[in-house]
Amino acid sequence: MTKVEAPLQDRFGRGVNYLRLSVTDRCDFRCVYCMSEDMTFLPRAQILTLEQLYDIASSFVQLGVKKIRLTGGEPLVRNNVMSLIERLGQLEHLEQLHLTTNGAQLDKFAKPLKAAGLTGINISLDSLQAGRFKELTRFGELQKVLTGVDAARDAGFNRIKLNAVILKGRNDDEILDLVDYARDKHIDISFIEEMPLGNISEHDRALSFISSEQIRTQIQERYALTPTTENTGGPSRYYRMADSQSRIGFISPHSHNFCHLCNRVRLTVEGRLLLCLGNEHSVSLKEIVDRYPGDHDRLRDAIIKAMDLKPERHHFSLDDEPQIVRFMNTTGG
């Protein structure tokens, strides 16, 4: 049995037990709030190999991380990604292995993912109208994603959640439709306030912003929402409806700062350990695994020391130019 060392902790006393692991910056969609239409992706030499991703992930688990979420870009476009997922699924002491995906490839991957040990799936879905879905994703086909949702349900996942980014004047008229779809499929849904990462020209973030409170008010016109005390290890604040098992979550980086509860760090596919979504504090773990392959002690020491760089909070503003110029696809979800 592998020994687990003392859990990670930052200088503010917050325990870190959740790693968001980006396996690629590439994606088959170009969602308007995530990246520009004409993207330049990282060359292969600059990204972590699957073996390096596994080594870093296993080091985090040895340091007390209980949950890993695989992100991108779109994780399922990474060549041979299933070999990584299968190995991660066998890690002793890892309690949750989740995936965030656009859902377009779940029709072929859902069952293998379940067999590999994946325990939960988040699927991005911002519209149920095919034409609008194409506009928001630029390349996405709605029916492919809806088929992927059904494939995930058929594969037997107990934890399936939709993620919806609502933009005023673009898809805010579909909030209740999305809730009803989640209820019909007996799955959860989280509504996410758009995050100001990367310079985009497609829309004005300040004008398109809609708060979690505004969304919740609209939902409560049809369904009474009861707040829960459930802690899933992520940033969503969940509510329940009396007549449904589906939960409705809200992720509110602007209107309801959750930094005091932050238990997570992110690893970008180029090996930057980001200590905060809304800050540039980072350490290059790629330099270590490139220079000292197989030196797990050195890698774990670097991770432990990096916790001192984790800031107390982020400061997002809709009125100023983005302070963080990296897009979400390079941040890792």
mmCIF file of C-alpha atoms in Angstrom:
data_model
loop_
_atom_site.group_PDB
_atom_site.id
_atom_site.type_symbol
_atom_site.label_atom_id
_atom_site.label_comp_id
_atom_site.label_asym_id
_atom_site.label_seq_id
_atom_site.Cartn_x
_atom_site.Cartn_y
_atom_site.Cartn_z
ATOM 1 C CA MET A 1 0.000 0.000 0.000
ATOM 2 C CA THR A 2 1.378 3.388 -1.056
ATOM 3 C CA LYS A 3 1.886 5.784 1.818
ATOM 4 C CA VAL A 4 0.051 9.113 1.607
ATOM 5 C CA GLU A 5 2.070 12.039 2.935
ATOM 6 C CA ALA A 6 0.697 14.973 4.921
ATOM 7 C CA PRO A 7 -2.075 16.708 2.903
ATOM 8 C CA LEU A 8 -1.188 19.837 0.969
ATOM 9 C CA GLN A 9 -1.969 23.138 2.639
ATOM 10 C CA ASP A 10 -1.471 26.744 1.586
ATOM 11 C CA ARG A 11 -0.293 29.614 3.803
ATOM 12 C CA PHE A 12 -3.906 30.588 4.559
ATOM 13 C CA GLY A 13 -4.652 27.193 6.069
ATOM 14 C CA ARG A 14 -6.714 25.918 3.156
ATOM 15 C CA GLY A 15 -6.249 22.247 2.363
ATOM 16 C CA VAL A 16 -5.671 21.390 -1.308
ATOM 17 C CA ASN A 17 -7.171 18.031 -2.258
ATOM 18 C CA TYR A 18 -8.428 18.697 -5.794
ATOM 19 C CA LEU A 19 -6.347 18.840 -9.007
ATOM 20 C CA ARG A 20 -7.708 19.992 -12.346
ATOM 21 C CA LEU A 21 -5.444 18.343 -14.907
ATOM 22 C CA SER A 22 -5.419 19.709 -18.459
ATOM 23 C CA VAL A 23 -4.459 17.059 -20.991
ATOM 24 C CA THR A 24 -4.628 19.296 -24.085
ATOM 25 C CA ASP A 25 -5.229 22.885 -25.135
ATOM 26 C CA ARG A 26 -6.864 21.709 -28.366
ATOM 27 C CA CYS A 27 -10.594 21.498 -28.950
ATOM 28 C CA ASP A 28 -12.975 20.649 -31.771
ATOM 29 C CA PHE A 29 -15.218 23.576 -30.705
ATOM 30 C CA ARG A 30 -14.407 27.306 -30.484
ATOM 31 C CA CYS A 31 -16.875 28.489 -27.843
ATOM 32 C CA VAL A 32 -17.193 32.273 -27.920
ATOM 33 C CA TYR A 33 -16.435 32.757 -24.205
ATOM 34 C CA CYS A 34 -13.513 30.318 -24.188
ATOM 35 C CA MET A 35 -11.254 31.130 -27.119
ATOM 36 C CA SER A 36 -10.941 33.058 -30.340
ATOM 37 C CA GLU A 37 -12.044 31.509 -33.627
ATOM 38 C CA ASP A 38 -8.532 31.508 -35.084
ATOM 39 C CA MET A 39 -6.460 29.796 -32.410
ATOM 40 C CA THR A 40 -2.779 28.863 -32.426
ATOM 41 C CA PHE A 41 -2.271 25.759 -30.321
ATOM 42 C CA LEU A 42 0.871 24.643 -28.530
ATOM 43 C CA PRO A 43 3.421 22.598 -30.480
ATOM 44 C CA ARG A 44 3.880 19.046 -29.269
ATOM 45 C CA ALA A 45 7.345 19.723 -27.844
ATOM 46 C CA GLN A 46 5.912 22.249 -25.372
ATOM 47 C CA ILE A 47 3.274 20.017 -23.814
ATOM 48 C CA LEU A 48 3.537 17.294 -21.204
ATOM 49 C CA THR A 49 3.627 13.711 -22.386
ATOM 50 C CA LEU A 50 0.972 11.317 -21.116
ATOM 51 C CA GLU A 51 3.627 9.688 -18.929
ATOM 52 C CA GLN A 52 4.560 13.046 -17.413
ATOM 53 C CA LEU A 53 0.903 13.860 -16.787
ATOM 54 C CA TYR A 54 0.539 10.560 -14.961
ATOM 55 C CA ASP A 55 3.685 11.094 -12.872
ATOM 56 C CA ILE A 56 2.529 14.531 -11.764
ATOM 57 C CA ALA A 57 -0.994 13.324 -11.017
ATOM 58 C CA SER A 58 0.254 10.374 -8.980
ATOM 59 C CA SER A 59 2.529 12.701 -6.993
ATOM 60 C CA PHE A 60 -0.463 14.852 -6.125
ATOM 61 C CA VAL A 61 -2.388 11.782 -4.964
ATOM 62 C CA GLN A 62 0.550 10.823 -2.741
ATOM 63 C CA LEU A 63 0.239 14.324 -1.279
ATOM 64 C CA GLY A 64 -3.378 13.794 -0.314
ATOM 65 C CA VAL A 65 -5.302 14.848 -3.420
ATOM 66 C CA LYS A 66 -8.580 12.910 -3.498
ATOM 67 C CA LYS A 67 -10.153 14.293 -6.667
ATOM 68 C CA ILE A 68 -8.755 14.792 -10.164
ATOM 69 C CA ARG A 69 -10.711 16.377 -12.981
ATOM 70 C CA LEU A 70 -9.419 15.954 -16.530
ATOM 71 C CA THR A 71 -9.892 19.099 -18.591
ATOM 72 C CA GLY A 72 -8.738 20.734 -21.794
ATOM 73 C CA GLY A 73 -9.452 22.152 -24.360
ATOM 74 C CA GLU A 74 -11.390 19.030 -25.076
ATOM 75 C CA PRO A 75 -9.696 16.100 -23.291
ATOM 76 C CA LEU A 76 -11.057 13.444 -25.641
ATOM 77 C CA VAL A 77 -9.232 14.868 -28.683
ATOM 78 C CA ARG A 78 -5.854 14.029 -27.129
ATOM 79 C CA ASN A 79 -4.337 11.060 -28.935
ATOM 80 C CA ASN A 80 -4.316 7.903 -26.792
ATOM 81 C CA VAL A 81 -5.838 9.727 -23.814
ATOM 82 C CA MET A 82 -7.620 6.541 -22.721
ATOM 83 C CA SER A 83 -4.277 5.010 -21.730
ATOM 84 C CA LEU A 84 -3.767 7.862 -19.255
ATOM 85 C CA ILE A 85 -7.313 7.609 -17.908
ATOM 86 C CA GLU A 86 -6.970 3.863 -17.383
ATOM 87 C CA ARG A 87 -3.799 4.376 -15.323
ATOM 88 C CA LEU A 88 -5.303 7.208 -13.304
ATOM 89 C CA GLY A 89 -8.346 5.060 -12.620
ATOM 90 C CA GLN A 90 -6.114 2.558 -10.846
ATOM 91 C CA LEU A 91 -4.429 5.065 -8.527
ATOM 92 C CA GLU A 92 -4.712 3.990 -4.918
ATOM 93 C CA HIS A 93 -6.264 6.638 -2.627
ATOM 94 C CA LEU A 94 -7.817 8.598 -5.523
ATOM 95 C CA GLU A 95 -11.515 8.790 -4.667
ATOM 96 C CA GLN A 96 -12.898 10.752 -7.618
ATOM 97 C CA LEU A 97 -11.758 10.843 -11.237
ATOM 98 C CA HIS A 98 -13.928 13.227 -13.260
ATOM 99 C CA LEU A 99 -13.915 14.610 -16.788
ATOM 100 C CA THR A 100 -15.125 17.900 -18.259
ATOM 101 C CA THR A 101 -16.030 17.532 -21.933
ATOM 102 C CA ASN A 102 -18.043 19.160 -24.692
ATOM 103 C CA GLY A 103 -19.772 15.800 -25.078
ATOM 104 C CA ALA A 104 -19.339 15.491 -28.832
ATOM 105 C CA GLN A 105 -17.356 12.249 -28.586
ATOM 106 C CA LEU A 106 -19.115 10.551 -25.689
ATOM 107 C CA ASP A 107 -21.099 8.361 -28.056
ATOM 108 C CA LYS A 108 -17.917 6.316 -28.552
ATOM 109 C CA PHE A 109 -16.050 7.071 -25.314
ATOM 110 C CA ALA A 110 -18.690 6.861 -22.556
ATOM 111 C CA LYS A 111 -18.551 3.104 -21.962
ATOM 112 C CA PRO A 112 -14.726 2.837 -22.143
ATOM 113 C CA LEU A 113 -14.453 5.776 -19.737
ATOM 114 C CA LYS A 114 -16.741 4.086 -17.238
ATOM 115 C CA ALA A 115 -14.763 0.841 -17.564
ATOM 116 C CA ALA A 116 -11.502 2.755 -17.005
ATOM 117 C CA GLY A 117 -12.650 4.007 -13.612
ATOM 118 C CA LEU A 118 -14.009 7.458 -14.411
ATOM 119 C CA THR A 119 -16.525 8.384 -11.712
ATOM 120 C CA GLY A 120 -18.159 11.557 -13.053
ATOM 121 C CA ILE A 121 -18.699 13.621 -16.201
ATOM 122 C CA ASN A 122 -19.415 17.323 -16.699
ATOM 123 C CA ILE A 123 -20.816 18.164 -20.137
ATOM 124 C CA SER A 124 -20.874 21.711 -21.482
ATOM 125 C CA LEU A 125 -24.274 22.617 -22.937
ATOM 126 C CA ASP A 126 -25.213 26.269 -23.441
ATOM 127 C CA SER A 127 -28.182 25.956 -25.795
ATOM 128 C CA LEU A 128 -30.825 23.462 -26.896
ATOM 129 C CA GLN A 129 -31.379 25.252 -30.214
ATOM 130 C CA ALA A 130 -29.242 23.816 -33.005
ATOM 131 C CA GLY A 131 -28.618 27.104 -34.813
ATOM 132 C CA ARG A 132 -27.783 29.010 -31.651
ATOM 133 C CA PHE A 133 -25.596 26.149 -30.412
ATOM 134 C CA LYS A 134 -23.601 26.403 -33.643
ATOM 135 C CA GLU A 135 -23.213 30.164 -33.144
ATOM 136 C CA LEU A 136 -21.986 29.819 -29.557
ATOM 137 C CA THR A 137 -19.580 26.943 -30.270
ATOM 138 C CA ARG A 138 -18.749 27.971 -33.861
ATOM 139 C CA PHE A 139 -18.179 24.334 -34.895
ATOM 140 C CA GLY A 140 -20.391 22.237 -32.608
ATOM 141 C CA GLU A 141 -23.316 20.032 -33.619
ATOM 142 C CA LEU A 142 -26.024 20.001 -30.951
ATOM 143 C CA GLN A 143 -27.318 16.530 -31.765
ATOM 144 C CA LYS A 144 -23.864 15.026 -31.259
ATOM 145 C CA VAL A 145 -23.771 16.466 -27.733
ATOM 146 C CA LEU A 146 -27.319 15.342 -26.895
ATOM 147 C CA THR A 147 -26.415 11.852 -28.099
ATOM 148 C CA GLY A 148 -23.339 12.041 -25.866
ATOM 149 C CA VAL A 149 -25.471 12.914 -22.833
ATOM 150 C CA ASP A 150 -27.615 9.834 -23.460
ATOM 151 C CA ALA A 151 -24.507 7.701 -23.959
ATOM 152 C CA ALA A 152 -23.149 8.812 -20.583
ATOM 153 C CA ARG A 153 -26.457 7.945 -18.919
ATOM 154 C CA ASP A 154 -26.576 4.569 -20.647
ATOM 155 C CA ALA A 155 -22.994 3.832 -19.513
ATOM 156 C CA GLY A 156 -24.195 3.996 -15.907
ATOM 157 C CA PHE A 157 -22.475 7.097 -14.556
ATOM 158 C CA ASN A 158 -24.001 8.146 -11.253
ATOM 159 C CA ARG A 159 -22.566 11.650 -11.490
ATOM 160 C CA ILE A 160 -23.450 13.551 -14.679
ATOM 161 C CA LYS A 161 -23.703 17.322 -14.708
ATOM 162 C CA LEU A 162 -24.346 19.895 -17.389
ATOM 163 C CA ASN A 163 -22.372 23.148 -17.361
ATOM 164 C CA ALA A 164 -24.069 26.170 -18.930
ATOM 165 C CA VAL A 165 -22.540 29.615 -19.412
ATOM 166 C CA ILE A 166 -25.379 32.105 -19.777
ATOM 167 C CA LEU A 167 -24.856 35.287 -21.819
ATOM 168 C CA LYS A 168 -27.415 38.086 -21.716
ATOM 169 C CA GLY A 169 -29.157 38.474 -25.055
ATOM 170 C CA ARG A 170 -27.636 35.257 -26.391
ATOM 171 C CA ASN A 171 -29.093 32.322 -24.452
ATOM 172 C CA ASP A 172 -30.658 33.739 -21.277
ATOM 173 C CA ASP A 173 -34.093 32.899 -22.691
ATOM 174 C CA GLU A 174 -33.172 29.194 -22.460
ATOM 175 C CA ILE A 175 -32.476 28.992 -18.720
ATOM 176 C CA LEU A 176 -35.726 27.200 -17.906
ATOM 177 C CA ASP A 177 -35.430 24.987 -20.994
ATOM 178 C CA LEU A 178 -32.013 23.837 -19.806
ATOM 179 C CA VAL A 179 -33.357 23.171 -16.307
ATOM 180 C CA ASP A 180 -36.248 21.141 -17.737
ATOM 181 C CA TYR A 181 -33.853 19.166 -19.929
ATOM 182 C CA ALA A 182 -31.705 18.304 -16.895
ATOM 183 C CA ARG A 183 -34.815 17.307 -14.945
ATOM 184 C CA ASP A 184 -36.014 15.108 -17.817
ATOM 185 C CA LYS A 185 -32.632 13.353 -17.981
ATOM 186 C CA HIS A 186 -32.346 13.090 -14.159
ATOM 187 C CA ILE A 187 -28.959 14.814 -14.151
ATOM 188 C CA ASP A 188 -27.562 17.951 -12.490
ATOM 189 C CA ILE A 189 -26.890 21.333 -14.054
ATOM 190 C CA SER A 190 -24.637 24.232 -13.028
ATOM 191 C CA PHE A 191 -24.932 27.767 -14.347
ATOM 192 C CA ILE A 192 -21.568 29.525 -14.599
ATOM 193 C CA GLU A 193 -20.887 33.246 -14.676
ATOM 194 C CA GLU A 194 -18.585 34.062 -17.595
ATOM 195 C CA MET A 195 -14.991 34.452 -16.480
ATOM 196 C CA PRO A 196 -12.833 37.292 -17.907
ATOM 197 C CA LEU A 197 -9.963 35.192 -19.209
ATOM 198 C CA GLY A 198 -8.324 36.094 -22.511
ATOM 199 C CA ASN A 199 -9.046 38.997 -24.839
ATOM 200 C CA ILE A 200 -12.121 38.300 -26.942
ATOM 201 C CA SER A 201 -13.752 40.507 -29.594
ATOM 202 C CA GLU A 202 -16.881 38.445 -30.267
ATOM 203 C CA HIS A 203 -18.928 40.107 -27.500
ATOM 204 C CA ASP A 204 -18.687 42.664 -24.691
ATOM 205 C CA ARG A 205 -18.375 40.753 -21.430
ATOM 206 C CA ALA A 206 -19.799 43.569 -19.326
ATOM 207 C CA LEU A 207 -22.909 43.825 -21.506
ATOM 208 C CA SER A 208 -23.420 40.057 -21.739
ATOM 209 C CA PHE A 209 -22.923 39.376 -18.025
ATOM 210 C CA ILE A 210 -25.807 37.868 -16.095
ATOM 211 C CA SER A 211 -25.388 37.041 -12.413
ATOM 212 C CA SER A 212 -26.186 33.792 -10.643
ATOM 213 C CA GLU A 213 -28.794 35.667 -8.605
ATOM 214 C CA GLN A 214 -30.613 36.772 -11.764
ATOM 215 C CA ILE A 215 -30.615 33.200 -13.084
ATOM 216 C CA ARG A 216 -31.787 31.788 -9.769
ATOM 217 C CA THR A 217 -34.626 34.324 -9.602
ATOM 218 C CA GLN A 218 -35.807 33.276 -13.044
ATOM 219 C CA ILE A 219 -35.745 29.570 -12.116
ATOM 220 C CA GLN A 220 -37.629 30.220 -8.881
ATOM 221 C CA GLU A 221 -40.543 31.630 -10.861
ATOM 222 C CA ARG A 222 -41.220 28.009 -11.868
ATOM 223 C CA TYR A 223 -39.476 25.846 -9.255
ATOM 224 C CA ALA A 224 -38.951 26.448 -5.556
ATOM 225 C CA LEU A 225 -35.232 26.059 -4.803
ATOM 226 C CA THR A 226 -33.930 24.846 -1.471
ATOM 227 C CA PRO A 227 -30.222 25.440 -0.723
ATOM 228 C CA THR A 228 -28.223 22.374 0.263
ATOM 229 C CA THR A 229 -25.136 21.948 2.397
ATOM 230 C CA GLU A 230 -23.713 19.339 0.036
ATOM 231 C CA ASN A 231 -20.002 19.660 -0.640
ATOM 232 C CA THR A 232 -18.848 18.051 -3.875
ATOM 233 C CA GLY A 233 -15.317 19.412 -3.617
ATOM 234 C CA GLY A 234 -15.937 21.992 -6.328
ATOM 235 C CA PRO A 235 -17.135 25.612 -6.476
ATOM 236 C CA SER A 236 -20.825 24.973 -7.209
ATOM 237 C CA ARG A 237 -23.425 26.003 -4.618
ATOM 238 C CA TYR A 238 -26.286 23.554 -5.050
ATOM 239 C CA TYR A 239 -30.049 23.830 -4.705
ATOM 240 C CA ARG A 240 -32.699 21.124 -4.843
ATOM 241 C CA MET A 241 -36.280 21.012 -6.101
ATOM 242 C CA ALA A 242 -38.902 19.098 -4.154
ATOM 243 C CA ASP A 243 -40.133 17.096 -7.154
ATOM 244 C CA SER A 244 -36.807 16.166 -8.762
ATOM 245 C CA GLN A 245 -33.522 14.446 -8.009
ATOM 246 C CA SER A 246 -31.696 16.904 -10.255
ATOM 247 C CA ARG A 247 -29.631 19.542 -8.470
ATOM 248 C CA ILE A 248 -29.125 23.071 -9.745
ATOM 249 C CA GLY A 249 -25.719 24.591 -9.086
ATOM 250 C CA PHE A 250 -24.334 28.093 -9.414
ATOM 251 C CA ILE A 251 -20.677 28.967 -9.945
ATOM 252 C CA SER A 252 -20.289 32.673 -9.222
ATOM 253 C CA PRO A 253 -16.694 33.943 -9.486
ATOM 254 C CA HIS A 254 -17.963 37.539 -9.822
ATOM 255 C CA SER A 255 -21.005 37.861 -7.605
ATOM 256 C CA HIS A 256 -20.248 35.323 -4.884
ATOM 257 C CA ASN A 257 -16.511 34.970 -4.426
ATOM 258 C CA PHE A 258 -15.707 31.473 -3.145
ATOM 259 C CA CYS A 259 -11.950 31.869 -2.699
ATOM 260 C CA HIS A 260 -12.053 31.264 1.061
ATOM 261 C CA LEU A 261 -13.171 27.708 0.320
ATOM 262 C CA CYS A 262 -10.724 27.072 -2.532
ATOM 263 C CA ASN A 263 -9.299 23.565 -2.341
ATOM 264 C CA ARG A 264 -7.974 23.243 -5.889
ATOM 265 C CA VAL A 265 -5.052 23.923 -8.183
ATOM 266 C CA ARG A 266 -4.699 23.552 -11.950
ATOM 267 C CA LEU A 267 -2.007 22.020 -14.113
ATOM 268 C CA THR A 268 -1.884 23.331 -17.675
ATOM 269 C CA VAL A 269 -0.857 20.967 -20.441
ATOM 270 C CA GLU A 270 2.444 22.843 -20.829
ATOM 271 C CA GLY A 271 3.211 21.958 -17.225
ATOM 272 C CA ARG A 272 2.415 25.209 -15.401
ATOM 273 C CA LEU A 273 0.978 24.614 -11.955
ATOM 274 C CA LEU A 274 -1.553 27.440 -11.597
ATOM 275 C CA LEU A 275 -2.331 28.202 -7.979
ATOM 276 C CA CYS A 276 -5.369 30.364 -8.816
ATOM 277 C CA LEU A 277 -7.723 30.626 -11.776
ATOM 278 C CA GLY A 278 -7.721 34.404 -11.617
ATOM 279 C CA ASN A 279 -4.018 35.036 -11.020
ATOM 280 C CA GLU A 280 -0.773 34.200 -12.797
ATOM 281 C CA HIS A 281 0.973 32.685 -9.757
ATOM 282 C CA SER A 282 2.506 29.486 -11.135
ATOM 283 C CA VAL A 283 5.406 27.047 -11.031
ATOM 284 C CA SER A 284 6.733 25.097 -14.006
ATOM 285 C CA LEU A 285 6.552 21.410 -13.208
ATOM 286 C CA LYS A 286 7.513 20.597 -16.787
ATOM 287 C CA GLU A 287 11.019 21.892 -16.141
ATOM 288 C CA ILE A 288 11.336 19.382 -13.311
ATOM 289 C CA VAL A 289 9.934 16.326 -15.084
ATOM 290 C CA ASP A 290 11.955 17.161 -18.211
ATOM 291 C CA ARG A 291 15.231 17.640 -16.351
ATOM 292 C CA TYR A 292 14.751 15.019 -13.641
ATOM 293 C CA PRO A 293 12.579 12.245 -15.093
ATOM 294 C CA GLY A 294 11.560 9.724 -12.460
ATOM 295 C CA ASP A 295 12.673 11.909 -9.535
ATOM 296 C CA HIS A 296 9.387 11.791 -7.630
ATOM 297 C CA ASP A 297 10.852 13.244 -4.433
ATOM 298 C CA ARG A 298 12.006 16.380 -6.246
ATOM 299 C CA LEU A 299 8.620 16.675 -7.940
ATOM 300 C CA ARG A 300 6.687 16.357 -4.685
ATOM 301 C CA ASP A 301 8.962 18.907 -2.991
ATOM 302 C CA ALA A 302 8.267 21.401 -5.772
ATOM 303 C CA ILE A 303 4.518 20.870 -5.418
ATOM 304 C CA ILE A 304 4.662 21.375 -1.648
ATOM 305 C CA LYS A 305 6.699 24.583 -1.992
ATOM 306 C CA ALA A 306 4.330 25.895 -4.668
ATOM 307 C CA MET A 307 1.474 25.997 -2.165
ATOM 308 C CA ASP A 308 3.068 29.106 -0.630
ATOM 309 C CA LEU A 309 2.326 30.957 -3.894
ATOM 310 C CA LYS A 310 -1.414 30.327 -3.740
ATOM 311 C CA PRO A 311 -3.008 33.788 -3.308
ATOM 312 C CA GLU A 312 -5.810 34.565 -0.907
ATOM 313 C CA ARG A 313 -8.294 35.418 -3.659
ATOM 314 C CA HIS A 314 -8.856 36.496 -7.244
ATOM 315 C CA HIS A 315 -10.107 39.919 -8.346
ATOM 316 C CA PHE A 316 -12.305 39.710 -11.445
ATOM 317 C CA SER A 317 -13.609 42.924 -13.022
ATOM 318 C CA LEU A 318 -15.947 43.300 -15.977
ATOM 319 C CA ASP A 319 -15.089 46.955 -16.513
ATOM 320 C CA ASP A 320 -11.362 46.646 -17.162
ATOM 321 C CA GLU A 321 -9.277 44.856 -19.738
ATOM 322 C CA PRO A 322 -8.682 41.209 -18.709
ATOM 323 C CA GLN A 323 -5.749 40.918 -16.347
ATOM 324 C CA ILE A 324 -5.386 37.269 -17.371
ATOM 325 C CA VAL A 325 -4.603 37.041 -21.072
ATOM 326 C CA ARG A 326 -4.618 33.245 -21.307
ATOM 327 C CA PHE A 327 -7.810 31.705 -22.657
ATOM 328 C CA MET A 328 -9.807 29.083 -20.784
ATOM 329 C CA ASN A 329 -8.561 26.343 -23.106
ATOM 330 C CA THR A 330 -4.992 26.961 -21.932
ATOM 331 C CA THR A 331 -6.052 27.340 -18.287
ATOM 332 C CA GLY A 332 -7.564 23.908 -18.094
ATOM 333 C CA GLY A 333 -11.275 24.321 -17.417
#
